Structures are given as C-alpha cells and as structure tokens.
Amino acid sequence: MKKKKRYIVILAALGVYVVIMLLVLGKDLLIPSKDKLTLIVGDETIWTLENDNWTNVTNSSTIASLNWKQYKVYLDNKAFGKYYLWKNDNKWYVFDKNKKAVTTDGNILAYDANYDVKVKNFSTKNIRNYYHVEKMLEKNNLSTSSKYTVASEASIDIDNDGQNETFYFISNAFSLDYNPSKIFSFVFMVKNSKIYPMYTDIAPNMTNNGCKPYLSAVLDIDKDNIYEMVVSCGKYSTDKPVDMLYKLTDNEFKIIISNQ
C-alpha cells in the first residue's frame, strides 16, 4: 500500500512538473514547430524550413516544384509585393497575378511561409572610424596599416532594444594594385564597445582566393523579435557567392545554414 502511494506521489509530481514546463517554457519547446518557410536569396540560394529542420535546396526537380508559386518579394531589401516566381538559366523571373513578366532591377529576396516573416530594410556606407577594425586586425596578428577592397558598415538594431548595433565588413581580397601576404575577410558586430565576431577568414595569398563579404538580408525568421542576418561572400569570377544565415544566440553568432 505504501509503495502504491509512493508511485501516485511520483506520478503526480511528474504531472505538475510537465504542466509547469508547458507554462514557463511554452509548448513549442516540447512539440515540433509546424512553421514552413521557403526562403530565396538572390539567384543562387534556396533554403526551406519545416519541422524545425533547415534544408539547402539544390535538387533540380525540387527547385522546379517551387516555380509558379506566389512569394513575398523584396528588391534591394525594400518590399516589392506578392508575385509569382519562375527560375530558368539560374535566374529568377518575376510575374504578376496575370502571369505577365515584371521588370525588376535589384537583388532579389523572396519568401513563402505559413506565418509572417519580418524583413528589415538597411543601408551600408563607408566606414567612418577604424578603431574597432584595427582592434580586430591586431587580435588576428594582422597589420593595422592594411589596405582594403571592402570597408563598409551598417547600423542596425538587431535585438530590438532601441539601440543600434554597428556591423563591419572588411576584406583585402581581389586587390589589383597591391599583393598582401595574407588574404582576410571579417564581419563583426560592435555593441557597447564590445566586438562580436561573425565571419572570419584568413589564408595565405594564393591565386584569387578569399571573398568579399556583404550583407544580403536582415529578417526575423523564428518570431523571437531578434533579427537573423544573411551574410554573403562574393567569390572570384564565375564562382557563385556563399550565403550564410546567422543567428545571435547567447551573445554569439552561429550559422543556421549556408548554401555550401
């Protein structure tokens, strides 16, 4: 009898624990998400999200199945509207509701989802103050007198705390008038004077190696009011750019998915 009462007490305690976990953490942590998303970045990258799993879509038949679907389309990070997309010869073409071609000018970002995705407009400009850039170079044993082929910054409130963070994009890749011993590319955030590395690539100078980093998109994919970022790296000649989706988690940037 005492054993039976003990089991009842244990089961009751477990039941209370489960209820508390549901209330505190939310059912989404215990039940797989039903969110579905297809995200198109430029002409080269397609990512899908389903049951909390990301997939980099490269299969031609899968890509073909995404044709003639309606997407929310953005051009150069500005809302363009809802349009049908069709991919041919490695390029996305845009059509209106009557399936008539629409002329587009700009870099395309598009998505189809069963929930709302927040897309944030942004702009970049030349770096004004190189203090943190030089700190990053020193940290990686690189000369602070280095020349750059990329030196831009963007001011974005990524975590919706009312304070803009500054993102830096630095590279000396593909230089024409100088020949550095090392090729480097950096992307990092500065918040409250602290540097948060995002992308770092340092390698000996070889024939056309390295990449030029740039920001492709800022969007809230997981509805947590903190923006994810698509950082891209332009490669030499005909090589397609590398696209990487980053998320700030526990004060650290982590790649969710890339197109490689």
XYZ file of C-alpha atoms in Angstrom:
260
model
C 0.000 0.000 0.000
C 2.830 2.349 0.893
C 4.537 1.562 -2.430
C 1.325 2.337 -4.324
C 1.007 5.708 -2.561
C 4.640 6.432 -3.357
C 4.053 5.776 -7.071
C 0.992 8.012 -7.040
C 3.000 10.808 -5.424
C 5.790 10.412 -8.004
C 3.339 10.445 -10.933
C 1.560 13.481 -9.513
C 4.879 15.287 -9.122
C 5.802 14.478 -12.728
C 2.431 15.756 -13.897
C 2.894 19.023 -12.035
C 6.416 19.340 -13.473
C 5.152 18.883 -17.049
C 2.412 21.486 -16.535
C 4.918 23.964 -15.111
C 7.321 23.363 -18.035
C 4.498 23.967 -20.505
C 3.560 27.199 -18.782
C 7.089 28.503 -18.336
C 8.832 27.306 -21.498
C 5.894 27.060 -23.847
C 4.544 24.134 -25.770
C 6.746 24.968 -28.777
C 9.750 23.578 -26.915
C 8.046 20.236 -26.407
C 6.105 19.970 -29.668
C 7.855 20.308 -33.066
C 7.106 23.589 -34.830
C 4.674 23.498 -37.750
C 6.248 26.559 -39.339
C 7.012 26.149 -43.040
C 9.208 28.526 -44.988
C 10.856 28.762 -48.381
C 13.479 31.498 -48.499
C 15.104 32.647 -51.731
C 18.281 34.728 -51.560
C 19.439 36.052 -54.917
C 19.577 33.667 -57.849
C 21.748 31.036 -56.209
C 20.283 30.154 -52.813
C 17.074 28.429 -51.711
C 16.534 27.369 -48.108
C 13.499 25.619 -46.687
C 12.382 25.244 -43.088
C 9.975 22.524 -41.991
C 9.553 20.787 -38.626
C 12.435 22.883 -37.264
C 14.782 21.430 -39.912
C 16.618 23.548 -42.474
C 17.439 22.286 -45.962
C 19.689 23.791 -48.618
C 17.757 23.090 -51.825
C 19.953 22.093 -54.776
C 17.971 19.307 -56.428
C 16.699 20.471 -59.824
C 13.336 18.715 -59.522
C 12.734 20.274 -56.106
C 13.641 23.695 -57.472
C 11.243 23.138 -60.385
C 8.442 22.390 -57.909
C 8.891 25.882 -56.462
C 8.143 27.550 -59.801
C 4.910 29.493 -60.351
C 4.265 29.882 -56.652
C 3.453 33.229 -55.120
C 6.108 34.808 -52.924
C 6.575 37.999 -50.998
C 9.305 39.687 -52.998
C 11.861 42.275 -51.912
C 14.273 44.137 -54.172
C 17.394 45.622 -52.585
C 15.761 44.966 -49.175
C 12.656 47.005 -49.985
C 9.183 45.457 -50.218
C 8.180 44.926 -53.854
C 4.955 42.956 -53.493
C 3.457 39.495 -53.981
C 4.497 37.906 -57.245
C 4.924 34.568 -58.956
C 8.479 33.392 -59.477
C 9.930 31.159 -62.148
C 13.562 30.052 -62.371
C 15.334 29.472 -65.656
C 19.024 29.513 -66.595
C 19.997 30.101 -62.958
C 17.902 33.242 -62.715
C 14.582 34.020 -61.047
C 11.972 35.806 -63.151
C 9.045 37.728 -61.663
C 5.433 37.620 -62.894
C 2.258 39.400 -61.780
C -1.099 37.782 -60.947
C -1.896 37.570 -64.670
C 1.380 35.718 -65.286
C 2.838 38.682 -67.163
C 6.554 39.319 -66.780
C 7.553 42.148 -64.451
C 10.757 44.093 -64.963
C 12.939 44.048 -61.875
C 16.077 45.951 -61.039
C 17.912 44.952 -57.885
C 18.912 41.998 -55.744
C 16.013 39.673 -55.064
C 14.907 38.311 -51.703
C 11.659 36.325 -51.546
C 9.825 34.017 -49.220
C 6.731 31.864 -48.966
C 5.640 30.901 -45.442
C 2.612 29.944 -43.374
C 3.493 32.720 -40.921
C 4.720 36.314 -41.109
C 8.429 36.950 -41.550
C 9.734 40.392 -40.647
C 12.164 41.784 -43.202
C 14.184 44.819 -42.143
C 15.442 47.403 -44.589
C 19.038 48.527 -44.142
C 21.763 50.514 -45.818
C 25.552 50.346 -45.767
C 28.150 53.100 -46.017
C 31.874 53.561 -45.911
C 33.477 53.057 -42.512
C 33.997 56.340 -40.669
C 36.022 55.174 -37.675
C 38.507 52.297 -37.984
C 39.139 51.863 -34.261
C 37.340 48.524 -33.925
C 38.599 47.345 -37.311
C 42.169 47.850 -36.140
C 41.361 46.006 -32.915
C 40.109 43.075 -34.965
C 43.261 43.103 -37.110
C 45.505 43.219 -34.041
C 43.608 40.334 -32.480
C 44.363 38.249 -35.570
C 48.028 39.340 -35.840
C 47.423 41.403 -38.976
C 48.855 44.808 -39.792
C 46.670 47.789 -38.911
C 48.039 49.562 -41.974
C 46.420 47.004 -44.286
C 44.650 48.196 -47.410
C 41.069 47.128 -48.069
C 38.921 46.177 -51.013
C 35.855 46.114 -48.734
C 35.390 48.570 -45.862
C 31.722 49.174 -45.098
C 29.430 49.359 -42.089
C 25.722 49.100 -41.312
C 23.831 50.409 -38.302
C 21.012 48.029 -37.298
C 19.010 47.394 -34.136
C 19.235 43.625 -34.395
C 17.779 42.778 -30.960
C 15.046 45.446 -30.771
C 16.393 47.051 -27.613
C 16.162 50.559 -29.051
C 19.924 50.760 -29.604
C 21.581 50.319 -32.989
C 24.470 47.897 -33.274
C 27.233 48.537 -35.833
C 28.221 45.794 -38.265
C 31.566 45.937 -40.052
C 32.505 44.278 -43.355
C 36.244 44.168 -44.068
C 38.365 42.430 -46.706
C 41.520 42.784 -48.783
C 40.518 40.073 -51.278
C 40.958 40.538 -55.039
C 43.231 43.562 -54.827
C 44.515 44.932 -58.120
C 47.240 47.342 -57.044
C 48.895 45.538 -54.129
C 49.856 42.000 -53.178
C 49.332 41.202 -49.469
C 50.929 38.129 -47.919
C 47.609 37.134 -46.333
C 44.059 37.447 -47.577
C 41.490 38.222 -44.889
C 37.770 38.865 -44.602
C 35.891 39.825 -41.446
C 32.318 40.502 -40.467
C 31.651 41.505 -36.886
C 29.256 43.432 -34.691
C 30.095 46.094 -32.127
C 27.692 46.616 -29.233
C 28.572 48.716 -26.193
C 32.198 48.826 -27.430
C 32.431 45.014 -27.425
C 33.310 43.077 -30.590
C 31.183 40.069 -31.565
C 32.829 38.124 -34.448
C 30.517 36.735 -37.098
C 32.599 35.692 -40.088
C 36.400 35.309 -40.118
C 38.548 34.030 -42.972
C 42.355 34.345 -43.065
C 44.581 32.472 -45.509
C 47.894 32.800 -47.345
C 47.614 34.785 -50.564
C 47.037 32.389 -53.428
C 45.503 32.880 -56.864
C 42.218 34.736 -56.413
C 41.328 33.156 -53.087
C 39.192 34.736 -50.395
C 35.900 36.555 -50.741
C 34.320 39.985 -50.419
C 31.682 39.926 -47.629
C 28.445 41.888 -47.767
C 25.050 41.933 -46.087
C 22.217 40.396 -48.129
C 19.246 40.383 -45.748
C 18.065 41.128 -42.212
C 14.931 39.239 -41.175
C 13.200 37.698 -38.179
C 12.559 34.098 -39.174
C 11.737 32.482 -35.839
C 9.388 35.148 -34.429
C 11.551 35.901 -31.383
C 11.869 39.632 -32.221
C 15.609 39.218 -32.807
C 16.731 39.512 -36.406
C 18.727 36.882 -38.247
C 21.193 38.024 -40.902
C 22.150 36.658 -44.307
C 25.823 37.428 -44.867
C 27.191 36.716 -48.316
C 30.694 36.370 -49.699
C 31.397 37.310 -53.297
C 33.829 34.886 -54.917
C 36.179 35.420 -57.831
C 34.912 35.352 -61.407
C 32.070 32.896 -62.096
C 32.064 31.201 -58.691
C 28.700 31.659 -57.029
C 28.547 33.679 -53.792
C 28.463 31.923 -50.459
C 25.316 32.780 -48.483
C 25.210 32.173 -44.731
C 22.281 32.619 -42.353
C 23.445 33.791 -38.923
C 21.632 33.988 -35.596
C 22.738 35.744 -32.410
C 22.426 33.186 -29.604
C 23.882 33.554 -26.093
C 25.932 36.587 -27.207
C 27.485 34.606 -30.051
C 26.765 34.461 -33.769
C 26.130 30.980 -35.115
C 25.436 29.760 -38.664
C 21.986 28.242 -39.031
C 22.534 27.189 -42.649
C 24.636 28.048 -45.694
C 24.442 27.276 -49.395
C 27.609 25.181 -49.279
